[in-house]
Coordinates of N, CA and C in Angstrom, one line a residue:
M1 N -88.7 12.2 5.7 CA -87.3 11.9 5.9 C -86.5 13.2 6.1
N2 N -85.6 13.3 7.1 CA -84.8 14.4 7.3 C -83.5 14.3 6.6
T3 N -82.9 15.5 6.3 CA -81.6 15.6 5.7 C -80.6 16.1 6.7
I4 N -79.5 15.4 6.9 CA -78.5 15.8 7.8 C -77.2 16.0 6.9
I5 N -76.6 17.1 7.2 CA -75.3 17.4 6.5 C -74.2 16.9 7.4
L6 N -73.3 16.1 6.8 CA -72.0 15.7 7.5 C -70.9 16.3 6.7
A7 N -70.3 17.3 7.3 CA -69.1 17.9 6.6 C -67.9 17.2 7.0
T8 N -67.1 16.8 6.1 CA -65.9 16.1 6.4 C -64.6 16.7 5.8
D9 N -63.5 16.6 6.5 CA -62.2 17.0 6.0 C -61.3 15.8 5.9
G10 N -61.8 14.6 6.1 CA -61.0 13.4 6.0 C -60.2 13.1 7.3
S11 N -60.5 13.8 8.3 CA -59.8 13.6 9.6 C -60.5 12.6 10.5
S12 N -59.8 12.2 11.5 CA -60.4 11.3 12.5 C -61.6 11.9 13.2
H13 N -61.6 13.2 13.3 CA -62.7 14.0 13.9 C -63.9 13.8 13.1
S14 N -63.8 13.8 11.8 CA -64.9 13.6 10.9 C -65.4 12.2 11.0
D15 N -64.5 11.2 11.1 CA -64.8 9.8 11.3 C -65.7 9.7 12.5
A16 N -65.3 10.4 13.6 CA -66.0 10.3 14.9 C -67.4 10.8 14.7
A17 N -67.6 11.8 13.9 CA -68.9 12.4 13.6 C -69.8 11.4 12.9
A18 N -69.2 10.7 11.9 CA -69.9 9.7 11.1 C -70.3 8.5 12.0
R19 N -69.4 8.1 12.9 CA -69.7 7.0 13.9 C -70.8 7.4 14.8
Y20 N -70.9 8.7 15.2 CA -72.0 9.2 16.0 C -73.3 9.0 15.3
L21 N -73.3 9.3 14.0 CA -74.6 9.2 13.2 C -75.0 7.7 13.1
V22 N -74.1 6.8 13.1 CA -74.4 5.4 13.0 C -74.8 4.9 14.4
D23 N -74.1 5.3 15.5 CA -74.4 4.7 16.8 C -75.1 5.7 17.8
G24 N -75.2 6.9 17.4 CA -75.7 7.9 18.3 C -77.1 7.7 18.9
P25 N -77.3 7.7 20.2 CA -78.6 7.4 20.8 C -79.6 8.6 20.6
L26 N -79.1 9.8 20.2 CA -80.0 10.9 20.2 C -80.8 11.0 18.8
L27 N -80.3 10.3 17.8 CA -80.9 10.4 16.5 C -81.6 9.2 16.1
N28 N -82.8 9.4 15.5 CA -83.5 8.2 15.0 C -82.9 7.9 13.6
R29 N -83.4 6.9 12.9 CA -82.8 6.5 11.6 C -83.6 7.1 10.5
D30 N -84.4 8.1 10.7 CA -85.2 8.7 9.7 C -84.5 9.8 9.0
F31 N -83.3 9.6 8.5 CA -82.6 10.7 7.8 C -81.7 10.1 6.7
T32 N -81.4 11.0 5.8 CA -80.4 10.8 4.8 C -79.2 11.8 5.0
V33 N -78.0 11.3 4.9 CA -76.9 12.1 5.1 C -76.3 12.6 3.8
H34 N -76.1 13.9 3.8 CA -75.4 14.6 2.7 C -73.9 14.8 3.1
V35 N -73.0 13.9 2.6 CA -71.6 14.0 3.0 C -71.0 15.1 2.1
L36 N -70.5 16.1 2.7 CA -69.9 17.3 2.0 C -68.4 17.3 2.2
H37 N -67.6 17.6 1.2 CA -66.2 17.9 1.3 C -66.0 19.1 0.4
C38 N -65.3 20.1 0.9 CA -65.1 21.3 0.2 C -63.6 21.6 0.1
E39 N -63.1 21.8 -1.2 CA -61.8 22.1 -1.5 C -61.7 23.6 -1.8
P40 N -60.7 24.3 -1.3 CA -60.6 25.8 -1.7 C -60.3 25.8 -3.2
D41 N -60.9 26.9 -3.8 CA -60.6 27.1 -5.3 C -59.1 27.5 -5.4
V42 N -58.6 27.2 -6.6 CA -57.2 27.5 -6.9 C -57.1 29.0 -7.3
T43 N -56.0 29.6 -7.2 CA -55.8 31.0 -7.5 C -55.7 31.2 -9.1
G44 N -55.9 32.4 -9.5 CA -55.8 32.7 -10.9 C -54.4 32.4 -11.5
D45 N -53.4 32.5 -10.7 CA -52.0 32.1 -11.1 C -52.0 30.6 -11.5
V46 N -52.6 29.8 -10.7 CA -52.6 28.3 -11.0 C -53.4 28.1 -12.3
K47 N -54.6 28.8 -12.3 CA -55.5 28.6 -13.5 C -54.8 29.0 -14.8
A48 N -53.9 29.9 -14.7 CA -53.2 30.4 -15.9 C -52.3 29.3 -16.5
F49 N -51.9 28.3 -15.7 CA -50.9 27.3 -16.2 C -51.5 25.9 -16.2
I50 N -52.6 25.7 -15.5 CA -53.2 24.3 -15.5 C -54.7 24.5 -16.0
G51 N -55.0 23.5 -16.9 CA -56.4 23.6 -17.5 C -57.5 23.2 -16.5
Q52 N -58.7 23.7 -16.7 CA -59.8 23.5 -15.8 C -60.1 22.0 -15.6
A53 N -59.9 21.2 -16.7 CA -60.2 19.8 -16.5 C -59.2 19.1 -15.5
D54 N -58.0 19.5 -15.5 CA -57.0 19.0 -14.6 C -57.3 19.5 -13.1
I55 N -57.7 20.7 -13.0 CA -58.1 21.3 -11.7 C -59.3 20.5 -11.2
D56 N -60.3 20.3 -12.0 CA -61.5 19.6 -11.6 C -61.2 18.1 -11.2
A57 N -60.3 17.5 -11.9 CA -59.8 16.1 -11.6 C -59.1 16.1 -10.2
W58 N -58.3 17.1 -10.0 CA -57.6 17.2 -8.7 C -58.6 17.4 -7.6
H59 N -59.6 18.3 -7.7 CA -60.6 18.5 -6.7 C -61.4 17.2 -6.5
H60 N -61.7 16.5 -7.5 CA -62.5 15.2 -7.4 C -61.6 14.2 -6.6
E61 N -60.4 14.1 -6.9 CA -59.5 13.1 -6.3 C -59.3 13.5 -4.8
E62 N -59.2 14.8 -4.5 CA -59.0 15.2 -3.1 C -60.3 14.9 -2.3
S63 N -61.5 15.2 -2.9 CA -62.8 15.0 -2.2 C -63.0 13.5 -2.0
D64 N -62.7 12.7 -3.0 CA -62.8 11.2 -2.8 C -62.0 10.7 -1.6
K65 N -60.8 11.2 -1.5 CA -59.9 10.8 -0.4 C -60.5 11.2 0.9
A66 N -61.0 12.5 1.0 CA -61.5 13.0 2.2 C -62.8 12.3 2.7
M67 N -63.6 11.9 1.7 CA -64.9 11.3 2.0 C -64.9 9.8 2.2
K68 N -63.8 9.2 1.8 CA -63.7 7.7 1.8 C -64.0 7.1 3.2
S69 N -63.4 7.5 4.2 CA -63.6 6.8 5.5 C -65.0 7.0 6.1
V70 N -65.6 8.2 5.9 CA -66.9 8.4 6.4 C -67.9 7.7 5.6
V71 N -67.7 7.6 4.3 CA -68.6 6.8 3.4 C -68.6 5.3 3.9
E72 N -67.4 4.8 4.2 CA -67.3 3.4 4.7 C -68.0 3.2 6.0
I73 N -67.9 4.2 6.9 CA -68.6 4.1 8.2 C -70.1 4.1 8.0
L74 N -70.6 5.1 7.2 CA -72.0 5.2 7.0 C -72.5 3.9 6.2
S75 N -71.8 3.4 5.3 CA -72.2 2.2 4.6 C -72.3 1.0 5.5
A76 N -71.3 0.8 6.4 CA -71.3 -0.3 7.3 C -72.5 -0.2 8.3
G77 N -72.9 1.1 8.6 CA -74.0 1.3 9.5 C -75.4 1.3 8.8
N78 N -75.4 1.0 7.5 CA -76.6 1.1 6.7 C -77.4 2.4 6.8
I79 N -76.6 3.5 6.7 CA -77.1 4.8 6.7 C -77.2 5.3 5.2
G80 N -78.3 5.8 4.8 CA -78.4 6.3 3.4 C -77.6 7.6 3.3
F81 N -76.9 7.8 2.2 CA -76.1 9.0 2.1 C -76.0 9.4 0.6
E82 N -75.6 10.6 0.4 CA -75.2 11.2 -0.9 C -73.9 11.9 -0.7
C83 N -73.0 11.9 -1.7 CA -71.8 12.6 -1.6 C -71.8 13.9 -2.5
H84 N -71.3 15.0 -1.9 CA -71.2 16.2 -2.7 C -69.8 16.8 -2.6
E85 N -69.2 17.1 -3.7 CA -67.9 17.7 -3.8 C -68.1 19.2 -4.1
L86 N -67.6 20.0 -3.2 CA -67.8 21.5 -3.3 C -66.5 22.1 -3.4
T87 N -66.5 23.3 -4.0 CA -65.3 24.1 -4.2 C -65.6 25.5 -3.8
G88 N -64.7 26.1 -2.9 CA -64.8 27.5 -2.5 C -64.5 27.6 -1.0
H89 N -65.1 28.6 -0.4 CA -64.9 28.9 1.0 C -65.8 27.9 1.8
T90 N -65.1 27.1 2.6 CA -65.8 25.9 3.2 C -67.0 26.3 4.0
P91 N -66.9 27.2 5.0 CA -68.1 27.5 5.8 C -69.3 28.0 5.0
D92 N -69.0 28.9 4.0 CA -70.1 29.4 3.1 C -70.7 28.3 2.3
K93 N -69.9 27.4 1.8 CA -70.5 26.3 1.0 C -71.3 25.3 1.9
I94 N -70.9 25.0 3.1 CA -71.6 24.1 4.0 C -73.0 24.8 4.3
V95 N -73.0 26.0 4.7 CA -74.2 26.7 5.0 C -75.2 26.8 3.8
A96 N -74.6 27.1 2.6 CA -75.4 27.2 1.4 C -76.0 25.9 1.0
H97 N -75.3 24.8 1.2 CA -75.9 23.5 0.9 C -77.0 23.1 1.9
A98 N -76.8 23.5 3.2 CA -77.8 23.2 4.2 C -79.1 24.0 3.8
V99 N -78.9 25.2 3.4 CA -80.1 26.0 3.0 C -80.8 25.3 1.8
K100 N -80.0 25.0 0.8 CA -80.5 24.4 -0.5 C -81.3 23.1 -0.3
V101 N -80.8 22.2 0.7 CA -81.5 21.0 0.9 C -82.5 21.0 2.0
G102 N -82.6 22.1 2.7 CA -83.5 22.2 3.9 C -83.0 21.3 5.0
A103 N -81.7 21.3 5.3 CA -81.2 20.4 6.3 C -81.8 20.6 7.7
A104 N -82.0 19.4 8.3 CA -82.5 19.5 9.7 C -81.4 19.7 10.7
A105 N -80.1 19.4 10.3 CA -79.0 19.6 11.2 C -77.7 19.5 10.3
I106 N -76.6 20.1 10.9 CA -75.3 19.9 10.3 C -74.5 19.3 11.4
V107 N -73.7 18.2 11.0 CA -72.9 17.5 12.0 C -71.5 17.6 11.5
M108 N -70.6 18.0 12.4 CA -69.2 18.2 12.1 C -68.3 17.6 13.2
G109 N -67.1 17.1 12.9 CA -66.1 16.8 13.9 C -65.3 18.0 14.2
S110 N -65.1 18.3 15.4 CA -64.4 19.4 15.9 C -62.9 19.0 16.2
H111 N -62.0 19.9 15.8 CA -60.6 19.6 16.1 C -60.1 20.0 17.4
H112 N -61.0 20.7 18.2 CA -60.7 21.2 19.5 C -59.4 21.9 19.7
R113 N -59.1 22.8 18.8 CA -57.9 23.7 18.9 C -58.1 24.7 20.1
A114 N -57.0 25.2 20.5 CA -57.1 26.2 21.6 C -57.8 27.4 21.0
P115 N -58.5 28.2 21.9 CA -59.2 29.4 21.5 C -58.3 30.4 20.8
F116 N -57.1 30.5 21.3 CA -56.1 31.4 20.7 C -55.8 31.1 19.2
L117 N -55.6 29.8 18.9 CA -55.4 29.3 17.6 C -56.6 29.6 16.7
D118 N -57.8 29.3 17.2 CA -59.0 29.5 16.5 C -59.1 31.0 16.1
A119 N -58.8 31.9 17.0 CA -58.9 33.3 16.8 C -57.9 33.7 15.7
L120 N -56.7 33.1 15.6 CA -55.7 33.4 14.6 C -56.1 32.8 13.3
L121 N -56.4 31.5 13.3 CA -56.6 30.8 12.1 C -58.0 30.8 11.6
G122 N -59.0 31.1 12.5 CA -60.4 31.0 12.1 C -60.8 29.5 12.3
S123 N -62.1 29.3 12.5 CA -62.6 28.0 12.7 C -63.8 27.8 11.7
V124 N -63.7 26.7 10.9 CA -64.8 26.4 10.1 C -66.1 26.1 10.9
C125 N -65.9 25.4 12.0 CA -67.1 25.1 12.9 C -67.7 26.4 13.4
S126 N -66.9 27.3 13.9 CA -67.5 28.5 14.5 C -68.2 29.4 13.4
R127 N -67.6 29.4 12.2 CA -68.3 30.1 11.2 C -69.6 29.5 10.7
V128 N -69.6 28.1 10.7 CA -70.8 27.4 10.3 C -71.9 27.7 11.4
I129 N -71.5 27.6 12.7 CA -72.4 27.8 13.8 C -73.0 29.2 13.7
A130 N -72.2 30.2 13.3 CA -72.7 31.6 13.3 C -73.7 31.8 12.2
H131 N -73.7 31.0 11.1 CA -74.5 31.3 10.0 C -75.5 30.2 9.6
A132 N -75.5 29.1 10.3 CA -76.3 27.9 9.9 C -77.8 28.2 10.1
P133 N -78.5 27.7 9.1 CA -80.0 27.8 9.2 C -80.7 26.8 10.0
C134 N -79.8 25.9 10.7 CA -80.4 24.8 11.4 C -79.4 24.5 12.6
P135 N -79.8 23.6 13.5 CA -78.8 23.2 14.6 C -77.6 22.6 14.0
V136 N -76.5 22.8 14.7 CA -75.2 22.3 14.4 C -74.7 21.4 15.6
L137 N -74.4 20.2 15.3 CA -73.9 19.2 16.3 C -72.4 19.0 16.1
L138 N -71.6 19.4 17.0 CA -70.2 19.2 17.0 C -69.8 18.0 17.8
I139 N -69.0 17.1 17.1 CA -68.6 15.9 17.8 C -67.1 16.0 18.0

């Protein structure tokens, strides 16, 4: 059985990627999907005033919201999946998880921003593509 990473940010682009896994003609059904959502870590200033338990609860709540729609899509399509809540720099965490589980592919929904905006803001997709240990499929 192959492992596929589905990185989600809770957007309609991520939902499209999940629908591709359910309906996509290029993939067989011999895979398990690791649904990933990554929240950036909070700064030291925040940690000075808010306890770690509250920060962890907030990260959990945000990840649940971001993964909800793709989990519903995968469930409706009878696709096996596991959910993983990550904290840190998103591209690094996606690549590290792909290495950890020996992923056959990483699937992501692309926001299709203009190249100029990607150059200014940076792109999670482009950073994952640059460092991924396996093929990356952008939907």
